[in-house]
Coordinates of C-alpha atoms in Angstrom, one line a residue:
M1288 CA 1.3 23.2 -12.1
D1289 CA -2.4 23.3 -13.0
F1290 CA -3.7 20.0 -11.7
G1291 CA -6.9 20.6 -13.7
K1292 CA -5.0 19.3 -16.7
V1293 CA -4.8 15.8 -15.2
L1294 CA -7.4 13.1 -15.2
Y1295 CA -6.9 10.5 -12.4
V1296 CA -8.1 6.9 -12.8
G1297 CA -8.3 4.1 -10.2
P1298 CA -10.4 2.4 -7.5
A1299 CA -13.1 4.4 -5.7
C1300 CA -11.3 6.4 -3.0
R1301 CA -13.9 8.4 -1.0
Y1302 CA -14.0 5.6 1.6
P1303 CA -10.7 4.0 0.8
K1304 CA -10.2 0.2 1.2
G1305 CA -6.7 -0.8 0.3
G1306 CA -3.4 0.9 -0.4
V1307 CA -4.2 2.2 -3.9
A1308 CA -7.4 3.8 -2.8
S1309 CA -5.7 5.3 0.2
V1310 CA -3.1 6.9 -2.1
L1311 CA -5.8 8.3 -4.3
Y1312 CA -7.7 9.6 -1.3
A1313 CA -4.6 11.4 -0.2
Y1314 CA -4.3 12.9 -3.7
S1315 CA -7.9 14.1 -3.5
T1316 CA -7.1 16.0 -0.3
M1317 CA -3.9 17.7 -1.5
L1318 CA -4.6 18.4 -5.2
D1319 CA -7.0 21.0 -6.4
P1320 CA -8.8 20.4 -8.6
F1321 CA -8.9 16.6 -8.5
I1322 CA -10.6 15.2 -11.6
F1323 CA -11.2 11.5 -11.1
V1324 CA -12.9 8.5 -12.6
A1325 CA -13.5 5.4 -10.4
T1326 CA -13.1 2.1 -12.3
T1327 CA -14.0 -0.2 -9.5
K1328 CA -15.9 -0.1 -6.1
G1329 CA -15.6 -3.7 -5.1
G1330 CA -18.4 -6.3 -5.0
N1331 CA -19.2 -9.3 -7.2
A1332 CA -18.4 -9.8 -10.9
A1333 CA -21.7 -8.3 -12.1
K1334 CA -21.2 -5.1 -10.0
L1335 CA -17.6 -4.8 -11.1
L1336 CA -18.7 -5.0 -14.7
C1337 CA -21.5 -2.4 -14.3
V1338 CA -19.1 0.0 -12.5
F1339 CA -16.5 -0.3 -15.2
V1340 CA -19.0 0.2 -18.0
V1341 CA -20.2 3.5 -16.4
A1342 CA -16.6 4.5 -15.7
F1343 CA -15.6 3.8 -19.3
F1344 CA -18.2 6.3 -20.7
Q1345 CA -17.3 8.8 -18.0
F1346 CA -13.7 8.4 -19.1
L1347 CA -14.5 9.0 -22.8
W1348 CA -16.5 12.1 -21.9
K1349 CA -13.6 13.6 -19.9
L1350 CA -11.1 12.8 -22.7
C1351 CA -13.2 15.0 -25.0
N1352 CA -12.3 18.0 -22.8
P1353 CA -9.3 19.7 -24.4
T1354 CA -8.1 21.0 -21.0
I1355 CA -7.2 17.4 -20.0
K1356 CA -3.6 16.8 -21.2
I1357 CA -2.5 13.9 -19.0
V1358 CA -4.2 10.7 -17.9
H1359 CA -2.7 9.3 -14.7
L1360 CA -3.9 5.7 -14.1
H1361 CA -3.3 3.8 -10.9
G1362 CA -3.4 0.0 -11.4
A1363 CA -2.1 -3.4 -10.3
S1364 CA -2.3 -6.9 -11.6
N1365 CA -5.2 -9.2 -12.9
G1366 CA -8.5 -7.4 -13.5
S1367 CA -7.0 -4.0 -12.6
F1368 CA -4.5 -4.4 -15.4
W1369 CA -7.0 -5.4 -18.1
R1370 CA -9.3 -2.4 -17.2
K1371 CA -6.4 0.0 -17.4
A1372 CA -5.2 -1.6 -20.6
I1373 CA -8.5 -0.7 -22.3
L1374 CA -8.4 2.9 -21.0
I1375 CA -4.8 3.3 -22.0
C1376 CA -5.6 2.4 -25.6
F1377 CA -8.4 4.9 -25.8
A1378 CA -6.4 7.6 -24.1
K1379 CA -3.8 7.1 -26.8
L1380 CA -6.4 7.6 -29.5
F1381 CA -7.2 11.0 -27.9
R1382 CA -3.5 11.9 -28.0
K1383 CA -3.3 12.3 -24.2
K1384 CA 0.0 11.9 -22.3
I1385 CA -0.3 8.6 -20.3
V1386 CA 1.2 8.1 -16.8
Y1387 CA 0.7 4.5 -15.6
H1388 CA 1.3 4.2 -11.8
I1389 CA 1.7 0.5 -11.0
H1390 CA 1.1 -0.8 -7.5
G1391 CA 1.0 -4.3 -6.0
G1392 CA 3.6 -6.9 -5.3
G1393 CA 2.2 -9.5 -7.7
F1394 CA 3.0 -7.6 -10.9
K1395 CA 6.2 -9.7 -11.6
V1396 CA 4.3 -13.0 -11.7
F1397 CA 1.4 -11.5 -13.6
S1398 CA 3.7 -10.0 -16.3
K1399 CA 5.4 -13.4 -16.8
K1400 CA 2.0 -15.1 -17.4
H1401 CA 1.2 -12.4 -20.0
A1402 CA 4.6 -11.8 -21.4
H1403 CA 3.4 -10.4 -24.8
V1404 CA 0.5 -8.2 -23.7
V1405 CA 2.0 -6.5 -20.7
P1406 CA 5.0 -5.0 -22.5
Y1407 CA 2.8 -4.0 -25.4
I1408 CA 0.6 -1.9 -23.1
L1409 CA 3.5 -0.5 -21.1
K1410 CA 5.1 0.8 -24.3
K1411 CA 2.0 2.8 -25.0
C1412 CA 2.6 4.9 -21.9
D1413 CA 4.6 8.0 -21.7
V1414 CA 5.8 7.4 -18.2
I1415 CA 5.7 4.4 -15.9
V1416 CA 5.6 5.3 -12.2
A1417 CA 7.3 2.8 -9.9
L1418 CA 6.9 2.7 -6.1
S1419 CA 10.6 2.2 -5.4
E1420 CA 14.1 1.8 -7.0
H1421 CA 13.6 -2.0 -6.8
W1422 CA 10.5 -1.8 -9.0
K1423 CA 12.1 0.8 -11.3
D1424 CA 14.9 -1.6 -12.0
F1425 CA 12.4 -4.3 -12.8
F1426 CA 10.4 -2.2 -15.3
E1427 CA 13.6 -1.0 -17.0
K1428 CA 15.4 -4.3 -17.2
E1429 CA 12.6 -6.9 -17.5
M1430 CA 9.9 -4.8 -19.2
K1431 CA 12.3 -2.7 -21.3
C1432 CA 10.5 0.5 -20.3
K1433 CA 12.4 3.6 -21.2
N1434 CA 10.8 6.3 -19.1
V1435 CA 10.4 5.1 -15.5
V1436 CA 10.3 7.4 -12.5
V1437 CA 9.9 6.7 -8.8
I1438 CA 7.2 8.6 -7.0
P1439 CA 6.7 7.5 -3.4
N1440 CA 3.3 6.5 -2.1
V1441 CA 1.8 9.5 -0.3
I1442 CA 0.6 9.2 3.3
E1443 CA -1.7 11.4 5.2
E1444 CA -0.2 13.7 7.9
P1445 CA -0.4 11.7 11.1
E1446 CA -2.7 12.8 14.0
E1447 CA -0.6 11.5 16.9
D1448 CA -2.0 11.1 20.4
H1449 CA -0.1 8.4 22.2
S1450 CA -1.7 9.4 25.5
I1451 CA -4.3 6.6 24.9
R1452 CA -1.6 4.0 24.7
K1453 CA -1.2 1.6 27.7
D1454 CA 2.2 0.3 28.5
D1455 CA 1.4 -2.7 30.6
V1456 CA 1.6 -4.9 27.5
C1457 CA 3.3 -4.4 24.1
N1458 CA 0.6 -3.7 21.5
F1459 CA 1.4 -5.0 18.0
L1460 CA -0.7 -4.0 14.9
F1461 CA -1.4 -5.7 11.6
L1462 CA -3.4 -4.0 8.9
G1463 CA -3.9 -5.6 5.6
K1464 CA -5.8 -8.3 3.6
I1465 CA -6.3 -11.5 5.6
C1466 CA -4.5 -13.9 3.3
K1467 CA -1.4 -16.1 3.1
E1468 CA 0.5 -13.5 1.0
K1469 CA 0.4 -11.0 3.8
G1470 CA 1.9 -13.5 6.3
I1471 CA -0.9 -13.2 8.8
F1472 CA -1.3 -17.0 9.2
D1473 CA 2.4 -17.3 9.9
L1474 CA 1.9 -14.7 12.6
M1475 CA -0.9 -16.8 14.1
D1476 CA 1.3 -19.9 14.0
V1477 CA 4.1 -18.1 15.8
L1478 CA 1.8 -16.7 18.5
G1479 CA 0.1 -20.1 19.0
E1480 CA 3.3 -22.1 19.2
N1481 CA 4.9 -19.6 21.7
K1482 CA 1.9 -18.5 23.6
N1483 CA 3.5 -19.1 27.0
I1484 CA 6.2 -16.6 26.1
F1485 CA 3.8 -13.9 25.0
K1486 CA 1.0 -14.4 27.5
D1487 CA 0.3 -11.2 29.5
K1488 CA 3.1 -9.4 27.6
L1489 CA 1.8 -9.0 24.0
K1490 CA -1.4 -8.1 22.3
L1491 CA -1.9 -8.2 18.6
Y1492 CA -4.7 -6.2 16.9
V1493 CA -5.6 -7.4 13.4
G1494 CA -7.5 -5.2 11.0
G1495 CA -8.6 -6.0 7.4
N1496 CA -10.9 -8.0 5.1
G1497 CA -10.3 -11.4 3.5
D1498 CA -10.3 -14.9 4.9
K1499 CA -11.7 -14.0 8.3
E1500 CA -12.9 -17.6 8.9
K1501 CA -9.4 -19.0 8.6
L1502 CA -8.1 -16.3 10.9
Q1503 CA -10.7 -17.0 13.5
G1504 CA -10.2 -20.8 13.1
L1505 CA -6.5 -20.4 13.9
I1506 CA -7.2 -18.2 16.9
T1507 CA -9.6 -20.9 18.2
K1508 CA -7.2 -23.7 17.4
Y1509 CA -4.3 -22.2 19.3
D1510 CA -6.6 -20.8 22.0
I1511 CA -5.0 -17.3 21.7
D1512 CA -8.0 -15.1 21.9
D1513 CA -6.3 -13.4 24.9
L1514 CA -3.3 -12.5 22.6
V1515 CA -5.2 -11.6 19.3
E1516 CA -8.1 -9.3 18.7
Y1517 CA -9.6 -9.1 15.2
V1518 CA -11.1 -5.7 14.7
G1519 CA -12.4 -6.0 11.2
F1520 CA -11.7 -3.6 8.4
V1521 CA -10.7 -0.2 9.8
S1522 CA -10.3 3.3 8.4
G1523 CA -10.5 6.9 9.4
E1524 CA -10.7 7.6 13.1
R1525 CA -10.6 4.0 14.2
K1526 CA -7.4 3.3 12.3
R1527 CA -5.8 6.4 13.8
Q1528 CA -6.8 5.1 17.3
L1529 CA -5.1 1.8 16.6
L1530 CA -2.0 3.4 15.3
N1531 CA -1.8 5.7 18.4
N1532 CA -2.5 2.8 20.7
S1533 CA 0.2 0.5 19.2
H1534 CA 3.9 0.1 20.0
V1535 CA 5.0 -1.9 16.9
Y1536 CA 3.7 -2.6 13.4
V1537 CA 4.1 -6.0 11.9
L1538 CA 3.5 -7.2 8.3
P1539 CA 5.3 -10.5 7.4
S1540 CA 4.4 -10.4 3.7
Y1541 CA 5.5 -12.8 1.0
V1542 CA 4.9 -10.2 -1.9
E1543 CA 4.7 -6.5 -1.8
G1544 CA 5.2 -3.3 -3.8
L1545 CA 5.8 -0.8 -1.1
P1546 CA 3.0 -1.1 1.5
I1547 CA 1.3 2.1 2.4
S1548 CA 0.5 0.6 5.7
I1549 CA 4.2 0.4 6.7
L1550 CA 4.7 4.1 5.8
E1551 CA 1.6 5.1 7.8
A1552 CA 2.8 3.2 10.8
M1553 CA 6.2 4.9 10.5
S1554 CA 4.5 8.3 10.5
Y1555 CA 3.1 7.4 13.9
H1556 CA 6.6 6.7 15.2
L1557 CA 6.1 2.9 15.2
P1558 CA 9.0 0.6 14.6
V1559 CA 8.2 -2.1 12.1
I1560 CA 8.7 -5.9 11.7
S1561 CA 8.4 -6.9 8.0
T1562 CA 10.1 -8.9 5.3
N1563 CA 12.8 -8.4 2.6
V1564 CA 10.4 -8.4 -0.4
G1565 CA 9.5 -5.7 -3.0
G1566 CA 10.4 -2.2 -2.0
I1567 CA 10.3 -2.8 1.7
P1568 CA 14.1 -3.0 2.2
E1569 CA 14.4 0.6 0.9
V1570 CA 12.5 2.0 3.9
L1571 CA 13.1 -0.7 6.5
H1572 CA 16.6 -1.6 7.5
D1573 CA 17.3 -4.4 10.0
N1574 CA 17.9 -3.1 13.5
V1575 CA 17.4 0.5 12.4
E1576 CA 13.7 1.3 11.9
G1577 CA 12.8 -2.2 13.1
Y1578 CA 13.5 -5.8 12.1
V1579 CA 13.7 -7.4 8.7
V1580 CA 12.9 -11.1 8.5
E1581 CA 12.8 -13.6 5.6
A1582 CA 9.3 -14.2 4.3
G1583 CA 8.0 -17.5 5.7
N1584 CA 10.7 -17.8 8.3
K1585 CA 8.7 -18.3 11.5
T1586 CA 11.8 -18.6 13.7
Q1587 CA 13.0 -15.2 12.7
L1588 CA 9.6 -13.7 13.1
A1589 CA 9.2 -15.1 16.6
D1590 CA 12.7 -13.8 17.6
A1591 CA 11.7 -10.3 16.2
L1592 CA 8.5 -10.3 18.2
V1593 CA 10.2 -11.3 21.4
K1594 CA 12.9 -8.6 20.9
M1595 CA 10.4 -5.9 20.3
M1596 CA 8.2 -7.0 23.2
N1597 CA 11.1 -6.8 25.7
M1598 CA 12.5 -3.5 24.5
G1599 CA 12.1 -0.2 26.2
E1600 CA 14.0 2.9 25.1
E1601 CA 15.6 1.3 22.0
R1602 CA 12.1 0.6 20.7
V1603 CA 11.3 4.3 21.0
R1604 CA 14.5 5.2 19.2
M1605 CA 13.6 2.8 16.4
G1606 CA 10.2 4.5 16.1
E1607 CA 11.9 7.9 15.8
R1608 CA 14.2 6.6 13.1
A1609 CA 11.1 5.2 11.3
F1610 CA 9.4 8.6 11.4
Q1611 CA 12.5 10.2 9.8
T1612 CA 12.6 7.6 7.1
C1613 CA 8.9 8.2 6.1
M1614 CA 9.3 12.0 5.7
P1615 CA 9.7 11.9 1.8
Y1616 CA 6.2 10.3 1.7
M1617 CA 4.4 13.3 3.2
P1618 CA 1.9 15.2 1.0
E1619 CA 4.0 18.3 0.2
K1620 CA 7.0 16.2 -0.9
V1621 CA 4.9 14.0 -3.2
K1622 CA 3.0 16.9 -4.6
K1623 CA 6.2 18.6 -5.7
K1624 CA 7.4 15.4 -7.4
L1625 CA 4.0 15.0 -9.2
S1626 CA 4.1 18.6 -10.3
M1627 CA 7.6 18.2 -11.8
L1628 CA 6.5 15.0 -13.6
Y1629 CA 3.5 16.7 -15.2
D1630 CA 5.5 19.8 -16.2
S1631 CA 8.0 17.6 -18.0
L1632 CA 5.1 16.0 -20.1
I1633 CA 3.2 19.2 -21.1

């Protein structure tokens, strides 16, 4: 497959912040050439608008190139959807094949709020890419999409070096947006309400942007600064260090697509504690690669933390099973699936 025939569209990915940008960054390293237009780079409303206006004209210019046969857009809900909707309409005018790759766990709620517009835009696309069988089923049954394929989120090859890990305490890792939907505040409640159980046995590292003030407020309220360390937004070498230093990954989300962070953690042989939402149950099975808890169930979350904290060899075996589960998400596997998809369209 000549990847020079494909134009990729999505958030800026050179210094990725968030799951979609991480996927696109991985694409940029494994696909050659990688022709790309960034539609957003973060910031306030004025900056978002300016970036999109520039991206729109870059997009039109690239559509004029007859070599480009396929437009592969990566998007989610809210503003991301409306930006992609505009670009999809123009790509259709230029008679390009359109692949719409939909990320984010909030798309079900969003599509219900905009029940007329969302199906209209989706029907303009030649292929809808879903992150899991769960989401494929949603797009086929609820959105009535006819051509839906599952292509796993790609993860970078891990650079493992667990020699830096200290085993005197069990290190847990959370990476994601600091918000209610990711379950981080539930995690703080559990640690705070059971701090005597976890004291000197557990350490949680929290990485990400979002409501940092509320996070710090809960750490202060519960007096658990000895249990929790907020490390800010992390990427690159710092993220690799945290993954190598951790024993368990935890993400007690309320809504998800299929989190790239869970797959990355699995690639570092980390067992996972997460919830039964979105596509997560397709890669995380209770008592196999880790533990599955109900979203918002703090009792189950506390029990899972205690079990993992007190485990030895079985925790290692869970991590090995997690590694095996994430193999289909490695670059060469995903590249092959993309190539087959594009060949079917051209």
